[in-house]
Short mmCIF file of N, CA, C and O in Angstrom, two decimals:
data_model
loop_
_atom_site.label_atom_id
_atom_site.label_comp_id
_atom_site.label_asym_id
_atom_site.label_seq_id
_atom_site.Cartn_x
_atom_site.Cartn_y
_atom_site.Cartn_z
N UNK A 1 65.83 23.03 82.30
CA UNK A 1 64.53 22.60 81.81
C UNK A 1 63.47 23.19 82.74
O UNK A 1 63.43 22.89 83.93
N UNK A 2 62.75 23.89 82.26
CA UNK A 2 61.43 24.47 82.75
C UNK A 2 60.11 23.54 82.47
O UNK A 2 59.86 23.10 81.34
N UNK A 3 59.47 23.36 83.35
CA UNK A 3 57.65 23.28 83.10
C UNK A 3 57.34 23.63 82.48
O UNK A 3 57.02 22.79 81.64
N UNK A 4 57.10 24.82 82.13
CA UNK A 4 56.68 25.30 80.72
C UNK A 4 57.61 24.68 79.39
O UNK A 4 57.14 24.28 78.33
N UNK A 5 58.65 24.71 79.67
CA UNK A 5 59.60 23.92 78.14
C UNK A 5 58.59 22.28 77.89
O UNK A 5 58.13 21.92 76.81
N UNK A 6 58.50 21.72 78.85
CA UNK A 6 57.91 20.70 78.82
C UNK A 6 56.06 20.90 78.96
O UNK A 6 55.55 19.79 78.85
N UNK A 7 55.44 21.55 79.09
CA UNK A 7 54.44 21.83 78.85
C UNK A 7 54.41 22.22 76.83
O UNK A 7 53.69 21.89 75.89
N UNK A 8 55.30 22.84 76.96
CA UNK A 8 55.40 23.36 75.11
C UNK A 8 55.50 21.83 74.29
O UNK A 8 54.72 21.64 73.35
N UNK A 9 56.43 20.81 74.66
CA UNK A 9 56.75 19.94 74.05
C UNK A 9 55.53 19.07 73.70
O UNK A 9 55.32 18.73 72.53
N UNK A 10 54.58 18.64 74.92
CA UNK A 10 53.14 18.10 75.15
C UNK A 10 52.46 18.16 74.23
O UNK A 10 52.03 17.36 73.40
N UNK A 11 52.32 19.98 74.55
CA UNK A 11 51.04 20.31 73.63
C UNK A 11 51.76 20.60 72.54
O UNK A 11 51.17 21.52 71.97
N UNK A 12 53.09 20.18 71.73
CA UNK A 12 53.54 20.06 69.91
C UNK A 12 52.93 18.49 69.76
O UNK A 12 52.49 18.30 68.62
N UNK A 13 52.87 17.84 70.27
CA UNK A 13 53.04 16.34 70.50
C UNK A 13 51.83 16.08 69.77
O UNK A 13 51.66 15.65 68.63
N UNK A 14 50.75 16.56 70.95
CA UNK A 14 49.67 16.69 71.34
C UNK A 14 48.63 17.06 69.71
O UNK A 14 47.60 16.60 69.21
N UNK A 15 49.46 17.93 69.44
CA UNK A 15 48.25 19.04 68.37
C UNK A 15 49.31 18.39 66.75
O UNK A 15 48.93 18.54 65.59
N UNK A 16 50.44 17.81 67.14
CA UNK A 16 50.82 16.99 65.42
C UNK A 16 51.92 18.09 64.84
O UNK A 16 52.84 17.70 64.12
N UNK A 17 51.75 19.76 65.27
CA UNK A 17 52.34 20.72 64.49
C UNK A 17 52.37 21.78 65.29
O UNK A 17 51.58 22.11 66.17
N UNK A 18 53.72 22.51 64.75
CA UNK A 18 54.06 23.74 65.89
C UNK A 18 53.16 25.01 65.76
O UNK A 18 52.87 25.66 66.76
N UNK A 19 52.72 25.36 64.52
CA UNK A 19 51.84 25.91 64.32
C UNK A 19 50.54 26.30 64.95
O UNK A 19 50.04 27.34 65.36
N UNK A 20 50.10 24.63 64.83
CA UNK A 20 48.91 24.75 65.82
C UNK A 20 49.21 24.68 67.69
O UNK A 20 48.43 25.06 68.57
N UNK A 21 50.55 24.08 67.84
CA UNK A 21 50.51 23.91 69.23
C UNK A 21 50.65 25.56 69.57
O UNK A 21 50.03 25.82 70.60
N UNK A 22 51.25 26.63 69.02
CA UNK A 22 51.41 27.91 69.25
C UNK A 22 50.22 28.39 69.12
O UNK A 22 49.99 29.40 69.79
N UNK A 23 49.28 27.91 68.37
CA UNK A 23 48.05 28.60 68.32
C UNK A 23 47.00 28.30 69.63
O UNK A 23 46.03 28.86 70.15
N UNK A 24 47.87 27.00 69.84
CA UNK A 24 46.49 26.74 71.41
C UNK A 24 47.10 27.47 72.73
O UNK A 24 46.44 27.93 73.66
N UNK A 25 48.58 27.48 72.58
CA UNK A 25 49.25 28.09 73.87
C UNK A 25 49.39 29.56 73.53
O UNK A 25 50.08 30.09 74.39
N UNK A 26 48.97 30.47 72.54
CA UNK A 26 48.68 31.52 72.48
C UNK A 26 50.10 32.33 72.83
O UNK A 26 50.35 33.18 73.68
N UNK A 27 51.04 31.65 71.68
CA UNK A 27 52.30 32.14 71.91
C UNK A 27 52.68 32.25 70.33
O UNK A 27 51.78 31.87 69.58
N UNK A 28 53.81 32.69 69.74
CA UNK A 28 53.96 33.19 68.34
C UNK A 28 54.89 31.40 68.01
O UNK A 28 55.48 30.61 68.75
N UNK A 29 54.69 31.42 67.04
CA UNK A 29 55.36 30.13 66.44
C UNK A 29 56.81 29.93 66.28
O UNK A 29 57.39 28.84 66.32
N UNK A 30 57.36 31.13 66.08
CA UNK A 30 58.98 31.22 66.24
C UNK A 30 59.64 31.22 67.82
O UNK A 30 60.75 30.96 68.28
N UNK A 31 58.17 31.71 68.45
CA UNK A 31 59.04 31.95 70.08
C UNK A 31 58.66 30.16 70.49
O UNK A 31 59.36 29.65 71.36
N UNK A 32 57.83 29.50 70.01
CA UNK A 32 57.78 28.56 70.51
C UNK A 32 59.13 27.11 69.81
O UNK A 32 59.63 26.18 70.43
N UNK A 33 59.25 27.40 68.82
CA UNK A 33 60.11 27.00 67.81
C UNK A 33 61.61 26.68 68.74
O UNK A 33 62.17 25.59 68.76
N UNK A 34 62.09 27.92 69.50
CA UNK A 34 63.19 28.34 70.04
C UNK A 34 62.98 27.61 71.63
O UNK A 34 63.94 27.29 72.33
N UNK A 35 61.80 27.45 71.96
CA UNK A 35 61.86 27.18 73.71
C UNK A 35 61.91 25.67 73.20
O UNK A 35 62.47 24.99 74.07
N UNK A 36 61.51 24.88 72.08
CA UNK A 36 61.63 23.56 72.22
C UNK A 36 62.94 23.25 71.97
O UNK A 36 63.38 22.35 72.67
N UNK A 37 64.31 24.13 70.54
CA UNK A 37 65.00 23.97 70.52
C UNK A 37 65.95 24.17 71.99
O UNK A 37 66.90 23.46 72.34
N UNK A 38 65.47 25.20 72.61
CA UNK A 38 66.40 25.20 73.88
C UNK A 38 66.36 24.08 74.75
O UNK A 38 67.17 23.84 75.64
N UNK A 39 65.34 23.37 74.42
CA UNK A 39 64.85 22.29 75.15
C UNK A 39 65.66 21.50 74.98
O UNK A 39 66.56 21.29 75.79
N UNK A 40 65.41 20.56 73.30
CA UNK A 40 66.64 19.98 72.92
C UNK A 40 67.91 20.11 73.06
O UNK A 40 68.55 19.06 73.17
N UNK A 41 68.50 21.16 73.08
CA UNK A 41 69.64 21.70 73.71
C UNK A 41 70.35 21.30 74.70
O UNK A 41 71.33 20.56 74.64
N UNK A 42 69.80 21.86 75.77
CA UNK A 42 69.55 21.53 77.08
C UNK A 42 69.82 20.10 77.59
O UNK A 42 70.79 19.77 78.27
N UNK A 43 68.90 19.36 77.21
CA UNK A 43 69.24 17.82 77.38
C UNK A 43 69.55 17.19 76.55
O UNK A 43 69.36 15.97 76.65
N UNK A 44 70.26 17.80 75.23
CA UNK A 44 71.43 17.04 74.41
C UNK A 44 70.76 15.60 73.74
O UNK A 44 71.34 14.55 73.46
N UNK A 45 69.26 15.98 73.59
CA UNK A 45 68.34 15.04 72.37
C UNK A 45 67.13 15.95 71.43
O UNK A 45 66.54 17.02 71.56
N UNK A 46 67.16 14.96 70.55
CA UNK A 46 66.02 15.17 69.54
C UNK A 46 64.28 15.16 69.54
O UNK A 46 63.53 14.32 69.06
N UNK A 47 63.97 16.33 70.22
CA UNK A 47 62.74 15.26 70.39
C UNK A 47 62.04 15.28 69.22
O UNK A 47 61.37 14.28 68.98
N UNK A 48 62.03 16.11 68.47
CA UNK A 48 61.00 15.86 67.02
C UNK A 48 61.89 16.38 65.91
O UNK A 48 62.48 17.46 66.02
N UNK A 49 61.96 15.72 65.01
CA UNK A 49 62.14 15.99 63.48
C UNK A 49 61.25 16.74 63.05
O UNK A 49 60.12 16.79 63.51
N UNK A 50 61.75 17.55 61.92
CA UNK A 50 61.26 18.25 61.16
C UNK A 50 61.22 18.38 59.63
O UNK A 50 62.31 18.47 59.07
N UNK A 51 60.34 18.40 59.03
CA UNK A 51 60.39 18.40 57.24
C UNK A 51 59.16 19.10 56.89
O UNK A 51 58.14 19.07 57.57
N UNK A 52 59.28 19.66 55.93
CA UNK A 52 58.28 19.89 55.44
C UNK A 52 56.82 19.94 55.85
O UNK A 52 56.10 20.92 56.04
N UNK A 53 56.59 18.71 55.94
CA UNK A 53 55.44 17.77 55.58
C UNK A 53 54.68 17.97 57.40
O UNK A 53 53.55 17.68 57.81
N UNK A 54 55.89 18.59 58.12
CA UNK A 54 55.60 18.79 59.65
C UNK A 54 56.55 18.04 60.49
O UNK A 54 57.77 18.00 60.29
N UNK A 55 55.77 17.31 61.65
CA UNK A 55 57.20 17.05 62.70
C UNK A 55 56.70 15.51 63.04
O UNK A 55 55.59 15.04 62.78
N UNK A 56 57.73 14.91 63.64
CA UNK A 56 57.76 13.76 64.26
C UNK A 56 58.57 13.26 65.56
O UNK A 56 59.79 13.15 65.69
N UNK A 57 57.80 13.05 66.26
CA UNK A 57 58.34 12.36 67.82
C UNK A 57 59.53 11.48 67.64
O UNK A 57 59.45 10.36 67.13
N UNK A 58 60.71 12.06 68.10
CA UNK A 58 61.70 10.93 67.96
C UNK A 58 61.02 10.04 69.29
O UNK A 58 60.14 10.26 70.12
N UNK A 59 62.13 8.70 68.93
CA UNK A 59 61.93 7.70 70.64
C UNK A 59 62.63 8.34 71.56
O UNK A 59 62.29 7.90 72.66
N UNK A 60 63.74 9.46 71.67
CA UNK A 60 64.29 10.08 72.68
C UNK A 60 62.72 10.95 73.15
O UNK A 60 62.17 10.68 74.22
N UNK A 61 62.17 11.93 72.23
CA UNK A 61 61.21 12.55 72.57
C UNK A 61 60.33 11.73 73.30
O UNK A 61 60.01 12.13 74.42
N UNK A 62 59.65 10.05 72.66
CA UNK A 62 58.71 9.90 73.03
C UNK A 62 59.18 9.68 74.88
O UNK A 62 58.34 9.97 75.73
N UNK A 63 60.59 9.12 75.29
CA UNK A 63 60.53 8.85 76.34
C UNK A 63 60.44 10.16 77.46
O UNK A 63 59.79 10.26 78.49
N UNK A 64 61.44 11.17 76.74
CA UNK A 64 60.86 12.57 78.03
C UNK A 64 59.54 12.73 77.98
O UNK A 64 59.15 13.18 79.05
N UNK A 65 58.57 12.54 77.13
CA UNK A 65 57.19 12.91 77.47
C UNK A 65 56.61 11.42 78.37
O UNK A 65 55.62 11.62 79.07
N UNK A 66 56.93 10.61 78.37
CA UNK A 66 56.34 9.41 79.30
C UNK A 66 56.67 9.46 80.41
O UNK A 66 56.08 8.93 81.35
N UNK A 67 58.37 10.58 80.51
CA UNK A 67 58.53 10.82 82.10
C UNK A 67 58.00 11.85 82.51
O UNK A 67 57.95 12.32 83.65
N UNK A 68 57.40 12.38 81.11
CA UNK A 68 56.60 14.48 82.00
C UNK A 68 55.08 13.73 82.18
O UNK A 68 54.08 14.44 82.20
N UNK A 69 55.00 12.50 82.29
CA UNK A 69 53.22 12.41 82.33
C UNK A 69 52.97 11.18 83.93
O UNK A 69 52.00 10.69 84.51
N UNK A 70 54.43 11.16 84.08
CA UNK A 70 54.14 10.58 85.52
C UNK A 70 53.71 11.51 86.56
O UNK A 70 53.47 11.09 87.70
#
């Protein structure tokens, strides 16, 4: 897990959609797509669902971001 992996996760959180969180971190939407999945990966949880309609904070997600904001 990198700072930046967790900086990426924030600002998806943050902005509602990967789309736009790639558009504020000025990175392409597929490369960001892949650093959150590696993320998930990595520590063997979910942090956001995905559908259609956009994404949602699991409670695994919401708790790694309450520990990236200490």
């Amino acid at each position: 897990m990198t700072l930046q992996q967790l900086k990426y996760a924030v600002t998806v959180s943050e902005c509602g959609t990967i789309s736009a969180a790639a558009e504020k971190l000025f990175i392409s939407q597929p490369s960001l797509t892949t650093a959150i999945r590696d993320l998930e990966q990595e520590l063997g949880i979910t942090i956001f669902t995905r559908s259609s309609s956009g994404i949602a904070i699991t409670n695994e997600g919401r708790e790694l971001l309450k520990l990236s904001n200490r």
